[in-house]
PDB file of C-alpha atoms in Angstrom:
ATOM      1  CA  MET A 126      -5.103  14.547  43.308  1.00 47.00           C
ATOM      2  CA  PHE A 127      -1.709  13.461  41.243  1.00 54.00           C
ATOM      3  CA  ARG A 128      -1.343  11.212  38.199  1.00 56.00           C
ATOM      4  CA  ASN A 129       0.923   9.701  37.026  1.00 62.00           C
ATOM      5  CA  ASP A 130       3.378  10.167  33.061  1.00 60.00           C
ATOM      6  CA  ARG A 131       1.440   6.841  31.763  1.00 59.00           C
ATOM      7  CA  GLN A 132      -1.811   7.626  32.981  1.00 61.00           C
ATOM      8  CA  ILE A 133      -1.826  11.041  31.198  1.00 56.00           C
ATOM      9  CA  ARG A 134       0.254   9.745  27.947  1.00 56.00           C
ATOM     10  CA  ASN A 135      -3.218   6.940  28.224  1.00 56.00           C
ATOM     11  CA  SER A 136      -5.916   9.555  28.723  1.00 55.00           C
ATOM     12  CA  GLU A 137      -4.323  11.783  24.815  1.00 58.00           C
ATOM     13  CA  PHE A 138      -3.501   8.786  23.263  1.00 55.00           C
ATOM     14  CA  LYS A 139      -4.959   5.981  22.238  1.00 62.00           C
ATOM     15  CA  GLU A 140      -3.032   2.788  21.034  1.00 67.00           C
ATOM     16  CA  ILE A 141      -3.431   1.575  17.395  1.00 69.00           C
ATOM     17  CA  ASN A 142      -3.658  -2.212  18.005  1.00 78.00           C
ATOM     18  CA  PHE A 143      -4.624  -5.181  15.923  1.00 83.00           C
ATOM     19  CA  ASN A 144      -7.812  -4.532  15.221  1.00 87.00           C
ATOM     20  CA  HIS A 145      -6.780  -1.392  13.690  1.00 88.00           C
ATOM     21  CA  LEU A 146      -4.215  -3.365  11.416  1.00 89.00           C
ATOM     22  CA  MET A 147      -6.959  -4.941   9.878  1.00 93.00           C
ATOM     23  CA  SER A 148      -9.193  -2.362   8.985  1.00 94.00           C
ATOM     24  CA  ILE A 149      -6.304  -0.593   7.706  1.00 95.00           C
ATOM     25  CA  TYR A 150      -5.785  -3.834   5.784  1.00 95.00           C
ATOM     26  CA  GLU A 151      -9.405  -4.029   4.478  1.00 96.00           C
ATOM     27  CA  LEU A 152      -9.047  -0.731   3.572  1.00 96.00           C
ATOM     28  CA  ASN A 153      -6.374  -0.901   1.026  1.00 96.00           C
ATOM     29  CA  TYR A 154      -7.830  -3.728  -0.488  1.00 97.00           C
ATOM     30  CA  HIS A 155     -10.943  -1.699  -1.355  1.00 96.00           C
ATOM     31  CA  ASN A 156      -9.009   0.919  -2.803  1.00 95.00           C
ATOM     32  CA  PHE A 157      -6.511  -1.227  -3.790  1.00 94.00           C
ATOM     33  CA  LYS A 158      -9.769  -2.567  -6.298  1.00 93.00           C
ATOM     34  CA  GLN A 159     -11.653   1.225  -6.698  1.00 91.00           C
ATOM     35  CA  VAL A 160      -7.727   1.501  -8.008  1.00 87.00           C
ATOM     36  CA  ILE A 161      -7.001  -1.365 -10.888  1.00 86.00           C
ATOM     37  CA  ASN A 162     -11.078  -1.163 -11.958  1.00 85.00           C
ATOM     38  CA  SER A 163     -10.555   2.872 -12.999  1.00 77.00           C
ATOM     39  CA  LYS A 164      -6.717   1.182 -15.066  1.00 68.00           C
ATOM     40  CA  LEU A 165      -9.607  -1.195 -16.698  1.00 66.00           C
ATOM     41  CA  SER A 166     -11.830   1.044 -17.632  1.00 64.00           C
ATOM     42  CA  ARG A 167      -8.370   3.051 -19.822  1.00 53.00           C
ATOM     43  CA  ASN A 168      -9.825   6.634 -19.006  1.00 50.00           C
ATOM     44  CA  HIS A 169     -10.348   7.541 -15.513  1.00 45.00           C
ATOM     45  CA  TYR A 170     -12.568  11.030 -15.209  1.00 46.00           C
ATOM     46  CA  GLY A 171      -9.006  12.130 -17.848  1.00 42.00           C
ATOM     47  CA  LYS A 172      -6.670  10.602 -15.599  1.00 46.00           C
ATOM     48  CA  ASN A 173      -3.010   8.585 -16.148  1.00 47.00           C
ATOM     49  CA  ILE A 174      -3.643   5.619 -14.969  1.00 57.00           C
ATOM     50  CA  LYS A 175      -1.988   2.639 -17.537  1.00 63.00           C
ATOM     51  CA  ASN A 176       1.688   3.665 -16.416  1.00 75.00           C
ATOM     52  CA  LEU A 177       1.173   2.060 -12.832  1.00 78.00           C
ATOM     53  CA  ILE A 178       2.572  -1.374 -13.678  1.00 82.00           C
ATOM     54  CA  ILE A 179       1.356  -4.236 -11.845  1.00 86.00           C
ATOM     55  CA  GLU A 180       3.832  -6.918 -11.679  1.00 88.00           C
ATOM     56  CA  ASP A 181       2.380 -10.785 -10.314  1.00 92.00           C
ATOM     57  CA  ILE A 182       4.764 -12.685  -8.354  1.00 92.00           C
ATOM     58  CA  PHE A 183       2.114 -15.040  -7.338  1.00 94.00           C
ATOM     59  CA  HIS A 184      -1.262 -15.386  -8.089  1.00 93.00           C
ATOM     60  CA  ASP A 185      -3.762 -17.947  -7.202  1.00 93.00           C
ATOM     61  CA  LYS A 186      -7.275 -18.754  -6.532  1.00 92.00           C
ATOM     62  CA  PHE A 187      -7.663 -16.384  -3.226  1.00 94.00           C
ATOM     63  CA  THR A 188      -4.383 -15.246  -3.164  1.00 95.00           C
ATOM     64  CA  ARG A 189      -2.206 -12.468  -5.284  1.00 94.00           C
ATOM     65  CA  ILE A 190       1.579 -11.586  -4.264  1.00 94.00           C
ATOM     66  CA  PHE A 191       3.308  -8.963  -7.008  1.00 93.00           C
ATOM     67  CA  LYS A 192       4.827  -5.562  -7.026  1.00 90.00           C
ATOM     68  CA  MET A 193       4.086  -2.097  -8.152  1.00 87.00           C
ATOM     69  CA  TYR A 194       5.526   0.366  -9.449  1.00 83.00           C
ATOM     70  CA  HIS A 195       5.055   3.496 -11.931  1.00 77.00           C
ATOM     71  CA  LYS A 196       6.593   4.290 -15.116  1.00 77.00           C
ATOM     72  CA  PHE A 197       7.933   7.566 -15.722  1.00 72.00           C
ATOM     73  CA  SER A 198       8.343   9.567 -19.216  1.00 73.00           C
ATOM     74  CA  TYR A 199      10.652  12.404 -19.905  1.00 67.00           C
ATOM     75  CA  ASP A 200       9.138  15.265 -21.861  1.00 68.00           C
ATOM     76  CA  ASP A 201      12.233  16.168 -23.897  1.00 64.00           C
ATOM     77  CA  GLN A 202      13.523  14.256 -26.906  1.00 63.00           C
ATOM     78  CA  VAL A 203      16.727  14.107 -25.627  1.00 63.00           C
ATOM     79  CA  TYR A 204      16.328  11.293 -24.595  1.00 61.00           C
ATOM     80  CA  CYS A 205      17.026   7.967 -25.965  1.00 62.00           C
ATOM     81  CA  ASN A 206      15.318   6.096 -23.357  1.00 66.00           C
ATOM     82  CA  LYS A 207      12.570   7.821 -22.455  1.00 69.00           C
ATOM     83  CA  THR A 208      10.625   5.869 -19.426  1.00 71.00           C
ATOM     84  CA  PHE A 209      12.759   4.972 -16.238  1.00 65.00           C
ATOM     85  CA  SER A 210      10.323   3.421 -13.101  1.00 69.00           C
ATOM     86  CA  ILE A 211      11.857   3.083  -9.458  1.00 72.00           C
ATOM     87  CA  LYS A 212      11.667   0.073  -7.920  1.00 71.00           C
ATOM     88  CA  PRO A 213      10.559   0.268  -4.400  1.00 78.00           C
ATOM     89  CA  HIS A 214      11.499  -2.455  -2.164  1.00 84.00           C
ATOM     90  CA  LEU A 215       7.800  -3.500  -1.729  1.00 89.00           C
ATOM     91  CA  ILE A 216       5.413  -6.587  -1.585  1.00 91.00           C
ATOM     92  CA  PHE A 217       1.932  -6.581  -1.945  1.00 94.00           C
ATOM     93  CA  TYR A 218      -0.229 -10.243  -0.324  1.00 94.00           C
ATOM     94  CA  MET A 219      -3.597  -9.613  -1.383  1.00 96.00           C
ATOM     95  CA  TYR A 220      -6.317 -11.925   0.287  1.00 96.00           C
ATOM     96  CA  GLU A 221      -9.644 -12.028  -2.050  1.00 95.00           C
ATOM     97  CA  ASP A 222     -11.446 -14.838  -0.275  1.00 95.00           C
ATOM     98  CA  ALA A 223     -10.516 -12.440   3.498  1.00 94.00           C
ATOM     99  CA  GLN A 224     -10.485  -9.635   1.418  1.00 95.00           C
ATOM    100  CA  LEU A 225      -7.274  -7.926   2.575  1.00 96.00           C
ATOM    101  CA  LEU A 226      -4.048  -5.724   1.226  1.00 96.00           C
ATOM    102  CA  GLU A 227      -0.920  -6.584   3.664  1.00 93.00           C
ATOM    103  CA  VAL A 228       1.820  -4.588   2.399  1.00 92.00           C
ATOM    104  CA  LYS A 229       5.239  -5.657   3.478  1.00 90.00           C
ATOM    105  CA  SER A 230       8.457  -4.427   2.470  1.00 87.00           C
ATOM    106  CA  LEU A 231      11.931  -7.271   1.470  1.00 79.00           C
ATOM    107  CA  ARG A 232      13.189  -6.891   4.735  1.00 78.00           C
ATOM    108  CA  ASP A 233      10.524  -8.302   6.204  1.00 75.00           C
ATOM    109  CA  ASN A 234       9.505 -10.492   3.920  1.00 70.00           C
ATOM    110  CA  GLN A 235      13.245 -12.654   4.528  1.00 71.00           C
ATOM    111  CA  ASN A 236      12.472 -12.159   8.414  1.00 77.00           C
ATOM    112  CA  PHE A 237       9.384 -13.854   8.840  1.00 70.00           C
ATOM    113  CA  LYS A 238       9.174 -10.393  11.798  1.00 71.00           C
ATOM    114  CA  SER A 239       8.663  -7.405  12.352  1.00 73.00           C
ATOM    115  CA  ASP A 240       6.549  -5.763  14.608  1.00 79.00           C
ATOM    116  CA  ILE A 241       3.607  -4.566  14.858  1.00 81.00           C
ATOM    117  CA  ASP A 242       4.486  -0.971  14.764  1.00 82.00           C
ATOM    118  CA  SER A 243       6.655  -1.054  11.085  1.00 84.00           C
ATOM    119  CA  LYS A 244       3.061  -2.870   9.759  1.00 87.00           C
ATOM    120  CA  ILE A 245       0.843  -0.068  10.657  1.00 88.00           C
ATOM    121  CA  LYS A 246       3.770   2.305   9.086  1.00 89.00           C
ATOM    122  CA  LEU A 247       3.902   0.578   6.108  1.00 90.00           C
ATOM    123  CA  ASN A 248      -0.129   0.172   5.631  1.00 93.00           C
ATOM    124  CA  LEU A 249      -0.899   3.117   6.608  1.00 93.00           C
ATOM    125  CA  ASN A 250       1.509   5.293   3.932  1.00 92.00           C
ATOM    126  CA  LEU A 251      -0.443   2.952   0.917  1.00 92.00           C
ATOM    127  CA  PHE A 252      -3.455   3.631   1.704  1.00 94.00           C
ATOM    128  CA  TYR A 253      -2.853   7.683   2.685  1.00 94.00           C
ATOM    129  CA  TRP A 254      -1.199   7.222  -1.319  1.00 90.00           C
ATOM    130  CA  LEU A 255      -3.788   4.962  -3.052  1.00 91.00           C
ATOM    131  CA  LYS A 256      -6.146   7.880  -1.330  1.00 92.00           C
ATOM    132  CA  ARG A 257      -3.900  10.390  -2.944  1.00 89.00           C
ATOM    133  CA  TYR A 258      -4.679   8.305  -5.921  1.00 84.00           C
ATOM    134  CA  ILE A 259      -7.860   8.056  -6.493  1.00 86.00           C
ATOM    135  CA  ASN A 260      -8.443  11.589  -5.346  1.00 86.00           C
ATOM    136  CA  GLN A 261      -6.440  12.558  -8.375  1.00 77.00           C
TER     137      GLN A 261
END
């Protein structure tokens, strides 16, 4: 009759596992490709996406490692330097053959270890950002 707390939590929440993480990677890849294709078309429904900067670290036939940031500009003519950018501490791994896009923080990239919770958090944030960028 009485259920313990663990059984109640398991019935209320689904755990996110490795399969969910892989599906997030796949969705990020396809959404990122959509953003890149719209960037190459120069004018995507009136959006100004030329300020998205992709800085390659490594690029070959199947793998692309890069940093990505947005260039902001001042509207005021007072400033001599009219543009600036805030570079995040993220590194993107895009695998063309597997059609996956993974995001790692610099700390995780240097330590070669991270837990699945932090990977899911980073990649979900990228997913939401890409969807917002596409739907602007």
